[in-house]
Short mmCIF file of C-alpha atoms and ligand atoms in Angstrom, two decimals:
data_model
loop_
_atom_site.label_atom_id
_atom_site.label_comp_id
_atom_site.label_asym_id
_atom_site.label_seq_id
_atom_site.Cartn_x
_atom_site.Cartn_y
_atom_site.Cartn_z
CA UNK B 61 -0.10 -0.02 -0.06
CA UNK B 62 1.29 3.39 -0.98
CA UNK B 63 1.84 5.91 1.88
CA UNK B 64 -0.69 8.75 1.94
CA UNK B 65 -0.24 12.45 1.87
CA UNK B 66 -3.16 14.68 3.04
CA UNK B 67 -3.60 17.88 1.11
CA UNK B 68 -5.72 20.24 3.19
CA UNK B 69 -7.06 23.49 2.02
CA UNK B 70 -8.76 26.21 4.08
CA UNK B 71 -11.46 28.81 3.60
CA UNK B 72 -12.19 30.49 0.28
CA UNK B 73 -9.85 28.19 -1.55
CA UNK B 74 -12.87 26.63 -3.15
CA UNK B 75 -13.31 29.96 -5.06
CA UNK B 76 -9.85 29.66 -6.83
CA UNK B 77 -10.07 30.71 -10.38
CA UNK B 78 -12.61 33.45 -9.74
CA UNK B 79 -11.30 34.79 -6.59
CA UNK B 80 -9.05 37.93 -6.94
CA UNK B 81 -7.33 36.31 -9.92
CA UNK B 82 -4.71 39.07 -10.06
CA UNK B 83 -3.44 37.65 -6.81
CA UNK B 84 -4.41 34.01 -6.85
CA UNK B 85 -4.27 33.30 -10.61
CA UNK B 86 -6.77 31.49 -12.80
CA UNK B 87 -6.12 27.99 -11.74
CA UNK B 88 -9.16 26.35 -9.97
CA UNK B 89 -9.03 24.09 -6.94
CA UNK B 90 -9.67 21.18 -9.30
CA UNK B 91 -6.52 22.23 -11.21
CA UNK B 92 -4.54 22.18 -7.95
CA UNK B 93 -6.03 18.84 -7.12
CA UNK B 94 -4.94 17.33 -10.51
CA UNK B 95 -1.39 18.76 -9.98
CA UNK B 96 -1.27 17.25 -6.62
CA UNK B 97 -2.48 13.81 -7.98
CA UNK B 98 0.22 13.96 -10.71
CA UNK B 99 2.87 14.88 -8.01
CA UNK B 100 1.56 11.97 -5.83
CA UNK B 101 1.94 9.47 -8.73
CA UNK B 102 5.40 10.69 -9.41
CA UNK B 103 6.49 10.25 -5.76
CA UNK B 104 4.48 7.16 -4.98
CA UNK B 105 1.98 8.72 -2.67
CA UNK B 106 -1.78 8.27 -2.33
CA UNK B 107 -3.28 11.79 -2.21
CA UNK B 108 -6.21 12.58 0.04
CA UNK B 109 -7.37 16.11 -1.10
CA UNK B 110 -9.81 18.23 0.95
CA UNK B 111 -11.07 21.79 1.37
CA UNK B 112 -13.34 23.34 4.06
CA UNK B 113 -14.35 26.75 5.01
CA UNK B 114 -14.68 25.56 8.67
CA UNK B 115 -11.88 25.71 11.14
CA UNK B 116 -12.96 22.74 13.26
CA UNK B 117 -13.17 20.53 10.11
CA UNK B 118 -9.50 21.40 9.28
CA UNK B 119 -8.56 20.58 12.81
CA UNK B 120 -10.54 17.13 12.55
CA UNK B 121 -8.72 16.30 9.25
CA UNK B 122 -5.27 17.12 10.72
CA UNK B 123 -6.14 14.70 13.61
CA UNK B 124 -7.44 12.15 11.06
CA UNK B 125 -4.11 12.29 9.14
CA UNK B 126 -2.26 11.82 12.37
CA UNK B 127 -4.35 8.74 13.23
CA UNK B 128 -4.03 7.31 9.70
CA UNK B 129 -0.26 7.37 9.97
CA UNK B 130 -0.01 9.49 6.87
CA UNK B 131 3.46 10.36 5.32
CA UNK B 132 2.71 14.06 5.90
CA UNK B 133 0.35 17.04 5.35
CA UNK B 134 0.47 19.73 2.82
CA UNK B 135 -1.52 22.53 4.50
CA UNK B 136 -2.83 25.81 2.95
CA UNK B 137 -4.81 26.97 5.93
CA UNK B 138 -5.57 30.23 4.05
CA UNK B 139 -6.93 32.96 6.39
CA UNK B 140 -6.87 30.69 9.43
CA UNK B 141 -3.05 30.59 9.06
CA UNK B 142 -3.01 34.06 10.60
CA UNK B 143 -5.49 33.42 13.41
CA UNK B 144 -5.87 29.84 14.49
CA UNK B 145 -4.32 28.57 17.70
CA UNK B 146 -6.61 25.45 17.22
CA UNK B 147 -4.79 24.55 14.04
CA UNK B 148 -1.32 25.22 15.74
CA UNK B 149 -2.35 22.85 18.59
CA UNK B 150 -3.64 20.16 16.20
CA UNK B 151 -0.34 20.17 14.25
CA UNK B 152 1.67 20.16 17.54
CA UNK B 153 -0.35 17.03 18.67
CA UNK B 154 0.79 14.92 15.78
CA UNK B 155 4.18 13.84 14.67
CA UNK B 156 3.75 14.01 10.82
CA UNK B 157 5.71 16.52 8.95
CA UNK B 158 3.44 19.43 7.77
CA UNK B 159 4.45 21.52 4.90
CA UNK B 160 2.73 25.00 4.89
CA UNK B 161 1.80 26.26 1.48
CA UNK B 162 0.47 29.60 0.21
CA UNK B 163 -0.15 30.50 -3.44
CA UNK B 164 0.86 34.10 -2.72
CA UNK B 165 3.91 35.47 -0.83
CA UNK B 166 2.37 36.30 2.50
CA UNK B 167 5.40 38.29 3.48
CA UNK B 168 4.90 40.80 0.60
CA UNK B 169 1.14 41.64 1.38
CA UNK B 170 -0.63 43.20 4.33
CA UNK B 171 1.29 43.10 7.60
CA UNK B 172 -1.25 40.78 9.39
CA UNK B 173 -0.47 38.05 6.86
CA UNK B 174 3.16 37.98 8.12
CA UNK B 175 2.05 36.27 11.21
CA UNK B 176 1.49 32.52 10.66
CA UNK B 177 0.50 30.26 13.57
CA UNK B 178 1.24 27.32 11.17
CA UNK B 179 4.88 28.17 10.55
CA UNK B 180 5.77 27.80 14.18
CA UNK B 181 4.93 24.08 13.97
CA UNK B 182 5.54 23.33 10.25
CA UNK B 183 8.42 21.35 9.07
CA UNK B 184 8.77 23.64 5.97
CA UNK B 185 7.03 26.59 4.36
CA UNK B 186 6.59 27.37 0.58
CA UNK B 187 4.80 30.53 -0.54
CA UNK B 188 4.61 32.91 -3.42
CA UNK B 189 5.04 30.24 -6.29
CA UNK B 190 1.21 29.71 -7.02
CA UNK B 191 -0.07 26.16 -7.51
CA UNK B 192 3.40 24.67 -8.21
CA UNK B 193 4.07 25.17 -4.54
CA UNK B 194 1.83 22.24 -3.76
CA UNK B 195 3.82 20.01 -6.16
CA UNK B 196 7.14 21.15 -4.49
CA UNK B 197 5.69 20.37 -1.02
CA UNK B 198 4.82 16.87 -2.13
CA UNK B 199 8.28 16.40 -3.53
CA UNK B 200 9.64 17.66 -0.30
CA UNK B 201 7.59 15.10 1.69
CA UNK B 202 8.89 12.47 -0.62
CA UNK B 203 12.51 13.54 0.19
CA UNK B 204 11.78 13.50 3.88
CA UNK B 205 10.24 9.97 3.71
CA UNK B 206 13.06 8.65 1.54
CA UNK B 207 10.51 7.87 -1.15
CA UNK B 208 11.55 6.82 -4.55
CA UNK B 209 10.74 9.29 -7.41
CA UNK B 210 9.74 8.29 -10.78
CA UNK B 211 11.35 10.52 -13.37
C1 DQA Y 311 -3.34 32.19 1.14
C2 DQA Y 311 -2.90 33.52 1.76
C3 DQA Y 311 -3.76 33.92 2.97
O1 DQA Y 311 -3.32 34.98 3.59
C4 DQA Y 311 -5.09 34.12 2.52
O2 DQA Y 311 -6.00 34.42 3.55
C5 DQA Y 311 -5.69 33.11 1.68
C6 DQA Y 311 -4.87 32.40 0.65
C7 DQA Y 311 -2.60 31.86 -0.14
O3 DQA Y 311 -2.64 30.69 -0.57
O4 DQA Y 311 -1.93 32.73 -0.69
O5 DQA Y 311 -6.85 32.75 1.66
O6 DQA Y 311 -3.19 31.15 2.02
#
């Protein structure tokens, strides 16, 4: 059985493609999912891909990934990145590597976006590279897991 990577997306990411395209681009969440599945195949991972607008649901999925013994989590917690102690605590409670991803460079935007509760407990952070950041995060998890990569 292949190891699993959870890709968890937070609020408003269901609107990708239409949402402020000058910032977030034209790719939809379905496009991001397809990219993740391709990266998963390349690196020998099963991909569980989720999105929710609800903080508690994100917390439950982080716990679920921990219980399932996943290889890691790629997490774009969106706006909850900047506010959620509950997500910080959920990540701290599991031992899996979590790679924090943002489509935009959160350090080059409004000052409140520079605070990330996720970064404090993330293994790594990728931001500003658009959807390809998700693929890079999956490659990073493969490297951490010593997972073989198909070229
Ligand atoms: C985001 C950045 C967050 O600040 C914002 O609230 C989002 C998306 C990104 O992917 O660039 O919703 O996480």
